[in-house]
mmCIF file of C-alpha atoms in Angstrom:
data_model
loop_
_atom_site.group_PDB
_atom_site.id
_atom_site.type_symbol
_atom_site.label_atom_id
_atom_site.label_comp_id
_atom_site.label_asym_id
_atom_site.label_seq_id
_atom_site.Cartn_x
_atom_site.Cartn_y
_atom_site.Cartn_z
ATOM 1 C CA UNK A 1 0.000 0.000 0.000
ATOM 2 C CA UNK A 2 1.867 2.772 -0.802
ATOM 3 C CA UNK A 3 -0.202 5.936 -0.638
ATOM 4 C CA UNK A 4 2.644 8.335 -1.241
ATOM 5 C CA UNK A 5 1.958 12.081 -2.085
ATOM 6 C CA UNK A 6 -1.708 11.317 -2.316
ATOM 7 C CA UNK A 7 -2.638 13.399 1.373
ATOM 8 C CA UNK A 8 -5.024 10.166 2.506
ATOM 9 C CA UNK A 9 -5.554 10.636 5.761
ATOM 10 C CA UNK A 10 -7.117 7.295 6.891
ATOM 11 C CA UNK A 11 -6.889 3.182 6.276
ATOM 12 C CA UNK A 12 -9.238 1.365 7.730
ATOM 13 C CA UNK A 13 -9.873 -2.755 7.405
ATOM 14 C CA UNK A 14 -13.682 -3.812 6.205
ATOM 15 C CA UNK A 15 -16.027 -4.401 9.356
ATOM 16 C CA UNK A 16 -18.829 -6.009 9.199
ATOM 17 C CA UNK A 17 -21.594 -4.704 11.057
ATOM 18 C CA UNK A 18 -23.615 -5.935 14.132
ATOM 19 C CA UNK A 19 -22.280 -8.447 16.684
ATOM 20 C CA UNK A 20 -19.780 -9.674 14.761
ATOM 21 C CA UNK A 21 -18.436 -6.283 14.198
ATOM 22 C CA UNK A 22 -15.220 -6.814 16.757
ATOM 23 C CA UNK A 23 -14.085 -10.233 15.546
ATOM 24 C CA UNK A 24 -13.614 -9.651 11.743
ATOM 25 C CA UNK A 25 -10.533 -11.206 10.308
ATOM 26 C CA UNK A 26 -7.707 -9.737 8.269
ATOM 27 C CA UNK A 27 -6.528 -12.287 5.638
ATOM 28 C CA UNK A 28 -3.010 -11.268 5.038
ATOM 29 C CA UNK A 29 0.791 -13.147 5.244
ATOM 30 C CA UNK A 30 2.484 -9.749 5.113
ATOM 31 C CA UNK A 31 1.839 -5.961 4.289
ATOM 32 C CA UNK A 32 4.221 -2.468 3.705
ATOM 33 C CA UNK A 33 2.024 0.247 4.166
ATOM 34 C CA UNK A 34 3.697 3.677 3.080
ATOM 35 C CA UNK A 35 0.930 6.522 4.337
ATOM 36 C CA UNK A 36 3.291 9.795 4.798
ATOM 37 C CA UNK A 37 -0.223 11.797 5.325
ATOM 38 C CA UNK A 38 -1.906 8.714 7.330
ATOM 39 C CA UNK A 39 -3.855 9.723 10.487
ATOM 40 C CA UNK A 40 -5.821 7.116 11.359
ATOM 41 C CA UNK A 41 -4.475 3.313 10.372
ATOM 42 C CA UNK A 42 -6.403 0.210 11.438
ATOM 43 C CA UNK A 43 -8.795 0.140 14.038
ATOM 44 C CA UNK A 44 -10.928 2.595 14.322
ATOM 45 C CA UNK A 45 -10.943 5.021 17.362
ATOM 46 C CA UNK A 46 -13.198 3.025 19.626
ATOM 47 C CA UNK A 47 -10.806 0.672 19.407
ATOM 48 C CA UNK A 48 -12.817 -2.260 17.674
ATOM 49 C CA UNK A 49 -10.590 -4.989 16.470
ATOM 50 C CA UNK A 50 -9.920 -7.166 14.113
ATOM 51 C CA UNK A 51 -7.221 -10.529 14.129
ATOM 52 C CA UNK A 52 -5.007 -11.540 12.103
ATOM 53 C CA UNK A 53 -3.821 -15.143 12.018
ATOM 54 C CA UNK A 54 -1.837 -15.160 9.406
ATOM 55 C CA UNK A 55 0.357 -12.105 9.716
ATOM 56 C CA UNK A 56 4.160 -12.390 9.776
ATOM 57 C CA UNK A 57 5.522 -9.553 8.718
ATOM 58 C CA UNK A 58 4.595 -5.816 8.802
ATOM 59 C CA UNK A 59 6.063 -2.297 7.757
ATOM 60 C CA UNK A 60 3.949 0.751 8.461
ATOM 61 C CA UNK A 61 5.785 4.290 7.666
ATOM 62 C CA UNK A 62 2.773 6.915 8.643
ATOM 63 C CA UNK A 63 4.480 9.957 10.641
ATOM 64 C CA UNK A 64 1.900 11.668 11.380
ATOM 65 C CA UNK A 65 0.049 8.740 12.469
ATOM 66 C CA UNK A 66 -2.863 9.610 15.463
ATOM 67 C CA UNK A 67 -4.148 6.397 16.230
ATOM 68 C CA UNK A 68 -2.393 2.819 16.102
ATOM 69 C CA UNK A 69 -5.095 1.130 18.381
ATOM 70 C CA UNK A 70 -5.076 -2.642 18.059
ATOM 71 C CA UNK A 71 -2.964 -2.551 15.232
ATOM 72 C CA UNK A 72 -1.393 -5.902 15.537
ATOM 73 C CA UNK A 73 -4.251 -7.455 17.726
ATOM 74 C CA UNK A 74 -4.620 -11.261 17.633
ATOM 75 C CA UNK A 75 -1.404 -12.225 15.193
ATOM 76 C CA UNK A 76 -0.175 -15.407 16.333
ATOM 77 C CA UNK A 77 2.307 -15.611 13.816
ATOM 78 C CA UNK A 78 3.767 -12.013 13.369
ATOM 79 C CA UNK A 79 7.411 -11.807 13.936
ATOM 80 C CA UNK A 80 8.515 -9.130 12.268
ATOM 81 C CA UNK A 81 7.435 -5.870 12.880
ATOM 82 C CA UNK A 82 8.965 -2.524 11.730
ATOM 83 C CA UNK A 83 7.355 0.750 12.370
ATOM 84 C CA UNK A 84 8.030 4.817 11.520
ATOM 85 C CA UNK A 85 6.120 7.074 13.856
ATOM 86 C CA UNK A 86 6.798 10.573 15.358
ATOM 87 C CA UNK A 87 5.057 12.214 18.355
ATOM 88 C CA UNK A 88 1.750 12.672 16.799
ATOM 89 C CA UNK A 89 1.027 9.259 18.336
ATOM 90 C CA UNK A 90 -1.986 9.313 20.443
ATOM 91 C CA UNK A 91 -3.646 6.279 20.675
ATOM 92 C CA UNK A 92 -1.980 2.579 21.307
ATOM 93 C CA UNK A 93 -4.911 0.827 23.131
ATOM 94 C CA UNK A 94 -4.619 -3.181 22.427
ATOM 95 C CA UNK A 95 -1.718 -2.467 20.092
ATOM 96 C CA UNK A 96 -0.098 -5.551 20.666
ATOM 97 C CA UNK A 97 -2.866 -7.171 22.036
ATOM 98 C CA UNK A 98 -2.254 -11.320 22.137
ATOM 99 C CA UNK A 99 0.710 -10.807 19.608
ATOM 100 C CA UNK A 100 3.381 -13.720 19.304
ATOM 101 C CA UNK A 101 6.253 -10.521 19.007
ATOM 102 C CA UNK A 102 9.205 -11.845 20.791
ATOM 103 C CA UNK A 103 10.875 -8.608 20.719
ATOM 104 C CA UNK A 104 10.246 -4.825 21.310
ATOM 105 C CA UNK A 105 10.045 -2.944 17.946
ATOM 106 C CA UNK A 106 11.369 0.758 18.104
ATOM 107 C CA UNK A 107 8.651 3.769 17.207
ATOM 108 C CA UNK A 108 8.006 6.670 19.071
ATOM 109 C CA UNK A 109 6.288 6.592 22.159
ATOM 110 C CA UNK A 110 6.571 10.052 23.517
ATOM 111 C CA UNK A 111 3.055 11.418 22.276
ATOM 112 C CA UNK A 112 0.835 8.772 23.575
ATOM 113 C CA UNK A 113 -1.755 9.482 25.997
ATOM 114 C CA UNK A 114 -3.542 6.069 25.974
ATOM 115 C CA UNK A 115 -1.928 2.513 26.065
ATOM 116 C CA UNK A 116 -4.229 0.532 28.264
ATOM 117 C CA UNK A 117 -4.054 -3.254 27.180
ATOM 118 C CA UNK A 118 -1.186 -2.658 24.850
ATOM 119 C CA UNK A 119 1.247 -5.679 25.441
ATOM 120 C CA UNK A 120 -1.596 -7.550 27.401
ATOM 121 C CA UNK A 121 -1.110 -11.408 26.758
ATOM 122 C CA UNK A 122 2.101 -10.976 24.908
ATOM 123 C CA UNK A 123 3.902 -14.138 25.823
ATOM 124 C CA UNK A 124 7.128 -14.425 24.136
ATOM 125 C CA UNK A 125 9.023 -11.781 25.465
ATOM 126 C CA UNK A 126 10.937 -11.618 29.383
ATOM 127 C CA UNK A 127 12.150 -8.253 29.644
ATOM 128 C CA UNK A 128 10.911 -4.894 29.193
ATOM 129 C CA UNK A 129 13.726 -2.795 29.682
ATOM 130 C CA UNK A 130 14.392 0.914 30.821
ATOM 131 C CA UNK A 131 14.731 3.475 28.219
ATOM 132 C CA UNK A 132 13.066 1.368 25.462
ATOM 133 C CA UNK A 133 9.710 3.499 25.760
ATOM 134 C CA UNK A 134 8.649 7.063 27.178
ATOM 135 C CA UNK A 135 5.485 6.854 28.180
ATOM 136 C CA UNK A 136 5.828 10.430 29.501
ATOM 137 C CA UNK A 137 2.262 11.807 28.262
ATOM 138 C CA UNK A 138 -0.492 8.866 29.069
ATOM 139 C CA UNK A 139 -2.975 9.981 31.765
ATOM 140 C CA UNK A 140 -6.506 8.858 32.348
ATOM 141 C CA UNK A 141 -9.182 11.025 31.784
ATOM 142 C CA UNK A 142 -12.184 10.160 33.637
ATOM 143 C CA UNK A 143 -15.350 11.670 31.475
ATOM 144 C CA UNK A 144 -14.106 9.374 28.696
ATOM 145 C CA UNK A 145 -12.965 5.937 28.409
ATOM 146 C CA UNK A 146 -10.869 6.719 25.369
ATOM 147 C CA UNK A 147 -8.057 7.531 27.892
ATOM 148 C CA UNK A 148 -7.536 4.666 30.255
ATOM 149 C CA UNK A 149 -4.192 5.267 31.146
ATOM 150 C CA UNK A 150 -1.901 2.021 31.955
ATOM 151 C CA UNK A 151 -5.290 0.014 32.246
ATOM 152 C CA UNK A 152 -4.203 -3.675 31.295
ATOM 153 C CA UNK A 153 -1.186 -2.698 29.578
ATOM 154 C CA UNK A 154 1.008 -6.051 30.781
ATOM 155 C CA UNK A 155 -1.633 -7.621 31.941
ATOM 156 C CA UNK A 156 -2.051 -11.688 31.028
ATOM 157 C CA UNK A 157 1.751 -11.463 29.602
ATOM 158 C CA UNK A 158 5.058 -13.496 30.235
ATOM 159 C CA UNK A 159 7.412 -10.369 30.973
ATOM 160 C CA UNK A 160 9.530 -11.581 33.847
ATOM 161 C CA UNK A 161 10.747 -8.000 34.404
ATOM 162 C CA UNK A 162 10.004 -4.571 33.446
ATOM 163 C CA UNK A 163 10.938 -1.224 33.264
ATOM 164 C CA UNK A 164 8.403 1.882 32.864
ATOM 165 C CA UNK A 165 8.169 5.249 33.962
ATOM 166 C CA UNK A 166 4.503 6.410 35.458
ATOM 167 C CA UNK A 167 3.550 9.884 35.273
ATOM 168 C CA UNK A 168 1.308 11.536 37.857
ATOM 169 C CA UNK A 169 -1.395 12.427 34.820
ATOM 170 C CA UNK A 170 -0.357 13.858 32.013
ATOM 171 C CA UNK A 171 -2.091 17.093 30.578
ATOM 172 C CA UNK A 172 -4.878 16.282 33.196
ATOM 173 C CA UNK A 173 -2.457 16.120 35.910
ATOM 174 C CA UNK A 174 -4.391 14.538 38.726
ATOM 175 C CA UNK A 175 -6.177 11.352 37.334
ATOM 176 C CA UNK A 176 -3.838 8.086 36.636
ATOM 177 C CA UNK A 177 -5.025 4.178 35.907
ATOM 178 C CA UNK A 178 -2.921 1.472 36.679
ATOM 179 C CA UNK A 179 -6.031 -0.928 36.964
ATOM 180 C CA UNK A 180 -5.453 -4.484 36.098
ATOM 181 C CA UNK A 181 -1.581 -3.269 34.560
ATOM 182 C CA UNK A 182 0.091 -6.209 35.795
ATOM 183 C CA UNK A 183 -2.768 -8.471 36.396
ATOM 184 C CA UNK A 184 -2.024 -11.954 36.250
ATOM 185 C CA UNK A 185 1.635 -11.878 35.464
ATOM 186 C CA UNK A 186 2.571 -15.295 36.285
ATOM 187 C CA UNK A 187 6.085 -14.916 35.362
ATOM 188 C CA UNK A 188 7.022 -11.449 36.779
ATOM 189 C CA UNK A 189 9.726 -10.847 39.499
ATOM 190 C CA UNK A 190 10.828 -7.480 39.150
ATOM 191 C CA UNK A 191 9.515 -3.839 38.241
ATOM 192 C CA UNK A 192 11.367 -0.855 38.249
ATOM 193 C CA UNK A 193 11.212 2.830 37.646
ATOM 194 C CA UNK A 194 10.287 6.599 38.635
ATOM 195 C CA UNK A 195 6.404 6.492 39.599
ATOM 196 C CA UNK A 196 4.693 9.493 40.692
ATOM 197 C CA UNK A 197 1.647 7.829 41.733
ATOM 198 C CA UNK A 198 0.500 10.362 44.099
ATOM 199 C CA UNK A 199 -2.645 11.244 42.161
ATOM 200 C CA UNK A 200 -3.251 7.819 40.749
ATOM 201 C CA UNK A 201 -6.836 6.721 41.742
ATOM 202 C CA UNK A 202 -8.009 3.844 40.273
ATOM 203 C CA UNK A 203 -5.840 0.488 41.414
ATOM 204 C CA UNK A 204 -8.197 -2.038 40.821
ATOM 205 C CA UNK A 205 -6.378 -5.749 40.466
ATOM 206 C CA UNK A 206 -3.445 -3.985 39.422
ATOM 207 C CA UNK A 207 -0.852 -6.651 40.663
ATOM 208 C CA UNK A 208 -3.650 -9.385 41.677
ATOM 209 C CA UNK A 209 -2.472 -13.034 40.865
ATOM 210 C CA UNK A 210 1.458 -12.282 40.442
ATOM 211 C CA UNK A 211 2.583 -15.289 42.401
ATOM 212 C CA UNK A 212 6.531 -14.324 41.322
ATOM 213 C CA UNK A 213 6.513 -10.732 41.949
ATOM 214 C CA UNK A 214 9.755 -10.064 44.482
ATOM 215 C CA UNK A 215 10.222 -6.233 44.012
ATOM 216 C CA UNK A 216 8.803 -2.622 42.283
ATOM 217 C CA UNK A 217 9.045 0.631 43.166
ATOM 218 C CA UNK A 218 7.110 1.800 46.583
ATOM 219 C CA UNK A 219 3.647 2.678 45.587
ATOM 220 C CA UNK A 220 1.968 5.996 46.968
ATOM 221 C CA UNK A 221 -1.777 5.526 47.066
ATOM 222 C CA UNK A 222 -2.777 8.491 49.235
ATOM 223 C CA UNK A 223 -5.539 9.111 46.317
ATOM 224 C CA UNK A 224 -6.613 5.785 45.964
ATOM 225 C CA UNK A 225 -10.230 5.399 45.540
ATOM 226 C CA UNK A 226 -10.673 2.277 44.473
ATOM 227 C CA UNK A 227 -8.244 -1.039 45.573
ATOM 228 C CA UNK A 228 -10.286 -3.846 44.884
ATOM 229 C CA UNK A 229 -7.924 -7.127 44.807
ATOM 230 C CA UNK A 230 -5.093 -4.675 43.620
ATOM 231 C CA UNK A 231 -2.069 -6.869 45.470
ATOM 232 C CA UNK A 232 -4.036 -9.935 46.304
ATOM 233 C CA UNK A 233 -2.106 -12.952 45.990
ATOM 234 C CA UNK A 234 1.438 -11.440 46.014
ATOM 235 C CA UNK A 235 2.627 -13.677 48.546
ATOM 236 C CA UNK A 236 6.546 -12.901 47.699
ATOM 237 C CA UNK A 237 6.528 -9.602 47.093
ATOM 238 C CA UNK A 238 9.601 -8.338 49.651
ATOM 239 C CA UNK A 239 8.708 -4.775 49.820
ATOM 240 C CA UNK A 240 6.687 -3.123 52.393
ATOM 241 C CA UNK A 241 3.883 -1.597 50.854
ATOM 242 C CA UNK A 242 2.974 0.663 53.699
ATOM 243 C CA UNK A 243 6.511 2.259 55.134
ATOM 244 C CA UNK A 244 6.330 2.371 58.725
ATOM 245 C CA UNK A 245 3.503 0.624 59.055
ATOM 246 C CA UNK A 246 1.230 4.090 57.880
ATOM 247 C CA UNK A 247 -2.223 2.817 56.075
ATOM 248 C CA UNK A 248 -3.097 6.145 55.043
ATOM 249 C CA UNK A 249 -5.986 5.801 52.361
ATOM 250 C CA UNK A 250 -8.815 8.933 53.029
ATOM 251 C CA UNK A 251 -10.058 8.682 49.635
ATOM 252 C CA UNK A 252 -10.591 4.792 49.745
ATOM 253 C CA UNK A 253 -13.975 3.591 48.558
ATOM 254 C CA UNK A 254 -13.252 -0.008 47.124
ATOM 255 C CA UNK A 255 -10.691 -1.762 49.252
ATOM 256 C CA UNK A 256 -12.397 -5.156 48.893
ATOM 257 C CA UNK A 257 -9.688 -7.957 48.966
ATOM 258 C CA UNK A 258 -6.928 -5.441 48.040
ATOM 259 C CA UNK A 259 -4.220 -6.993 50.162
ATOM 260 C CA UNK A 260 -5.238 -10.322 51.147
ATOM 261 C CA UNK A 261 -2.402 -13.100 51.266
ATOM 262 C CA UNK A 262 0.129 -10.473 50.355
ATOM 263 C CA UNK A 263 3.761 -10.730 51.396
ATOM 264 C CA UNK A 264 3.889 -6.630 51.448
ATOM 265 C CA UNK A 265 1.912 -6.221 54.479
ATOM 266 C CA UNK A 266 4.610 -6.646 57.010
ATOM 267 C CA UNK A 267 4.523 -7.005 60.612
ATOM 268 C CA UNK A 268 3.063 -3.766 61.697
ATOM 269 C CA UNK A 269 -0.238 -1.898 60.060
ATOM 270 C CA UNK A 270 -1.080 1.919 61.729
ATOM 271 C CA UNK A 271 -4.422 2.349 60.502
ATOM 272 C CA UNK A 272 -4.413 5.948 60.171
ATOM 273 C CA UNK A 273 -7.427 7.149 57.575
ATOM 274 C CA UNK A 274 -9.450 4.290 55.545
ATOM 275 C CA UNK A 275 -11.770 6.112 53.556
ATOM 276 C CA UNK A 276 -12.950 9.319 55.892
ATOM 277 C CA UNK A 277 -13.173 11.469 52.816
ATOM 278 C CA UNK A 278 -14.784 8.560 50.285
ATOM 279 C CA UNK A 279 -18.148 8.033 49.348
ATOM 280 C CA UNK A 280 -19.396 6.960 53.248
ATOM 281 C CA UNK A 281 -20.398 3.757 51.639
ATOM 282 C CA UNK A 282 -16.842 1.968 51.905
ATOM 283 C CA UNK A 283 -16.571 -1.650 50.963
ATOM 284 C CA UNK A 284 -13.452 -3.016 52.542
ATOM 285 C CA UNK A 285 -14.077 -6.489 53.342
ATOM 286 C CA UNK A 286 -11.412 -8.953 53.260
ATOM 287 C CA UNK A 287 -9.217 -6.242 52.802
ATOM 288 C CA UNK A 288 -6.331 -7.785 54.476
ATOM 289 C CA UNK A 289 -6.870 -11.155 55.306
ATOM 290 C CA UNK A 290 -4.348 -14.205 55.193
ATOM 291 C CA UNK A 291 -1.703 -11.668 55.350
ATOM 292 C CA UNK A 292 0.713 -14.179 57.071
ATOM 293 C CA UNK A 293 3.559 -11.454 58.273
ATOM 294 C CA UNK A 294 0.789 -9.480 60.137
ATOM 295 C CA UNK A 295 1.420 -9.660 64.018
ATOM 296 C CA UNK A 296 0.224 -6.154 65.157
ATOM 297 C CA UNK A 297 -2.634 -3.468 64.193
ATOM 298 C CA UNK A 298 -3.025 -0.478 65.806
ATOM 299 C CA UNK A 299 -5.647 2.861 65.415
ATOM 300 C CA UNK A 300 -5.775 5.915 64.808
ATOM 301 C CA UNK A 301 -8.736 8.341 66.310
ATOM 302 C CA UNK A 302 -10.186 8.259 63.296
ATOM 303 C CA UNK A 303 -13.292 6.425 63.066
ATOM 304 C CA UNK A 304 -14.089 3.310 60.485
ATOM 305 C CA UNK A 305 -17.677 3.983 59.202
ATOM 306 C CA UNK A 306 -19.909 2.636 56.815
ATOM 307 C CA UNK A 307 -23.075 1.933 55.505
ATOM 308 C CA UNK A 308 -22.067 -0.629 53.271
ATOM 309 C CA UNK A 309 -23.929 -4.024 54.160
ATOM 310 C CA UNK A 310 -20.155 -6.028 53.545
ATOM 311 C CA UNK A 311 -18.496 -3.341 55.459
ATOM 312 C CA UNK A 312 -15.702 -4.147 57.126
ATOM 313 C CA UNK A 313 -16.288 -7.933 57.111
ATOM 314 C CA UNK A 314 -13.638 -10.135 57.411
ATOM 315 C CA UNK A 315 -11.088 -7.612 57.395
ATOM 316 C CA UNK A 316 -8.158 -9.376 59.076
ATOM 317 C CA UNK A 317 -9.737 -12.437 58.961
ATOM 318 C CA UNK A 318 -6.932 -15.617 58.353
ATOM 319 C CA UNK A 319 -3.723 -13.599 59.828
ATOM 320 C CA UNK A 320 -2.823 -16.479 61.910
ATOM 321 C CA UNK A 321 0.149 -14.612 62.939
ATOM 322 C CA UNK A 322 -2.030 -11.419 64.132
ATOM 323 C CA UNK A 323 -0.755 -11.302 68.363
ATOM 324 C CA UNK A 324 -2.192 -7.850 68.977
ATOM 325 C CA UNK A 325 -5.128 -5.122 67.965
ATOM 326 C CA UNK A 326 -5.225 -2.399 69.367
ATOM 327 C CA UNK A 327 -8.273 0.071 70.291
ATOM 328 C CA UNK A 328 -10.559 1.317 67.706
ATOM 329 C CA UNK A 329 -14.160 2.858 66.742
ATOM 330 C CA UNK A 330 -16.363 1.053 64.994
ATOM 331 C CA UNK A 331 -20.017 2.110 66.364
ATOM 332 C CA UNK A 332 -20.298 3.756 62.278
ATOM 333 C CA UNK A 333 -19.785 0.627 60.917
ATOM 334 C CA UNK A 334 -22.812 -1.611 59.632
ATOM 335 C CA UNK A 335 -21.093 -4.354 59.359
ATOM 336 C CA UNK A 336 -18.082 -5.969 61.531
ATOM 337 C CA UNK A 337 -18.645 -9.893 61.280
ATOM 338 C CA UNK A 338 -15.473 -12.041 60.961
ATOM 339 C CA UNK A 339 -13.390 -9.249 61.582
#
């Protein structure tokens, strides 16, 4: 495909229509696609896909190229993958989704804003390492779904270690997603980099099921709002998630499993603010049960309300190890049992 001088502006695959309109399949061994003036390539920008089981080899030279999203979903068979991009880059949602790539192709990453789900079930590759990608602009933005952040991004994959930088937010500085990022990374052992997580809201099963996971970088979740099952099952993770003991999370609404049988909960939890400036309707049952290093708990002033029905159920329930609690306020609380 070589659209040269021609000023096209977008290349789109065939969909059919209806509910078949996300699985339609891309016939092809191997395509060059030369679009100098090429916007929009591929999917379209709700990110609908399309597989390709047949797809070895790829070249795509579009510079000013917007949108890439799910670009090389579903190729079982691509190996070869070369691609010319500049900062214009937007949009990399599902990119590489469930590709059989077993190594990183270069392009320019500096532009993109959205990348949720973009190596999610990539199998053949072990190392994601530092400097490869800049990931310097991707931010969530929560009044539309088109900007998901890190949502997914590894998610499913065989990476035993990786490297990336998190920004606080991007141009809406304030709202981050690392929801489900890591999710079920049976192979990982090791993340690294600079995150600025201070903002970052939504954690939901970010790190849940990574049996392998040894060490990353010391998370700040101060603006957490939702944890649900973010480190559950983590059991040999060697950091200590909360530094000193201090569980500050005022914002929490959602902390439903979110560290149970986690080796980052170490001996000592101060429970200094769990959800006093959330929603009042807290769900944060379970929240760290069968955390076998747990041996002491202590309070602040601080109230723990809610009028959740699940409450505060089960909250420490299965620390076998747990010697000592110390005095706290629950008479806010609508529900307590197991605790």
């Amino acid at each position: 495909l070589d659209a040269g001088a021609s000023g096209i502006s977008r290349v789109s695959w065939r969909y059919t229509t209806g509910a078949h309109r996300q699985n339609t399949e891309l016939m092809t061994l191997e395509y060059n696609a030369n679009v100098p003036s090429g916007t929009w390539l591929g999917s379209d920008f709700d990110n609908y896909s399309y597989i390709q089981p047949f797809l070895e080899k790829a070249r795509v030279y579009a510079p000013m190229v917007q949108s890439l999203n799910s670009f090389f979903y579903w190729t079982p068979r691509l190996r070869s993958v070369e691609i010319h991009t500049t900062n214009e880059l937007i949009h990399a949602r599902g990119m590489f989704n469930n590709s059989a790539i077993d190594y990183l192709p270069e392009f320019e990453t500096s532009g993109i804003q959205s990348c949720d789900a973009m190596f999610y079930g990539v199998k053949n590759i072990e190392t994601f390492p530092s400097g490869h990608y800049d990931f310097r602009s991707v931010y969530r933005n929560p009044s539309n779904t088109r900007w998901n952040g890190f949502g997914s991004m590894f998610a499913f994959s065989g990476f035993k270690e990786v490297h990336i930088d998190i920004p606080q937010g991007g141009p809406d500085a304030g709202y981050q997603n690392i929801s489900q990022m890591f999710r079920s990374c049976l192979n990982l052992k090791k993340i690294t980099g600079n995150w600025d997580t201070s903002k970052c809201q939504i954690w939901d099963y970010s790190f849940e099921y990574c049996p392998n996971l040894e060490t990353m970088p010391i998370p700040d979740m101060s603006s957490a709002s939702n944890l649900h099952g973010a480190f559950r099952y983590t059991p040999n993770l060697r950091i200590n998630l909360f530094p000193k003991g201090r569980v500050y999370l005022p914002y929490l609404n959602y902390g439903i499993n979110a560290f149970t049988f986690t080796g980052g909960v170490r001996d000592y939890l101060y429970i200094e603010d769990i959800g006093t400036s959330g929603a009042q309707n807290n769900r944060m049952d379970g929240m760290f049960s069968s955390c076998p290093n747990l041996r002491k708990v202590e309070f602040s002033e601080k109230p723990l309300t809610t009028s959740h029905i699940y409450g505060y159920q089960s909250m420490f329930s299965y620390c076998r190890n747990l010697e000592y609690v110390g005095y706290f306020d629950y008479a806010g609380s609508k529900a307590m049992n197991s605790f």
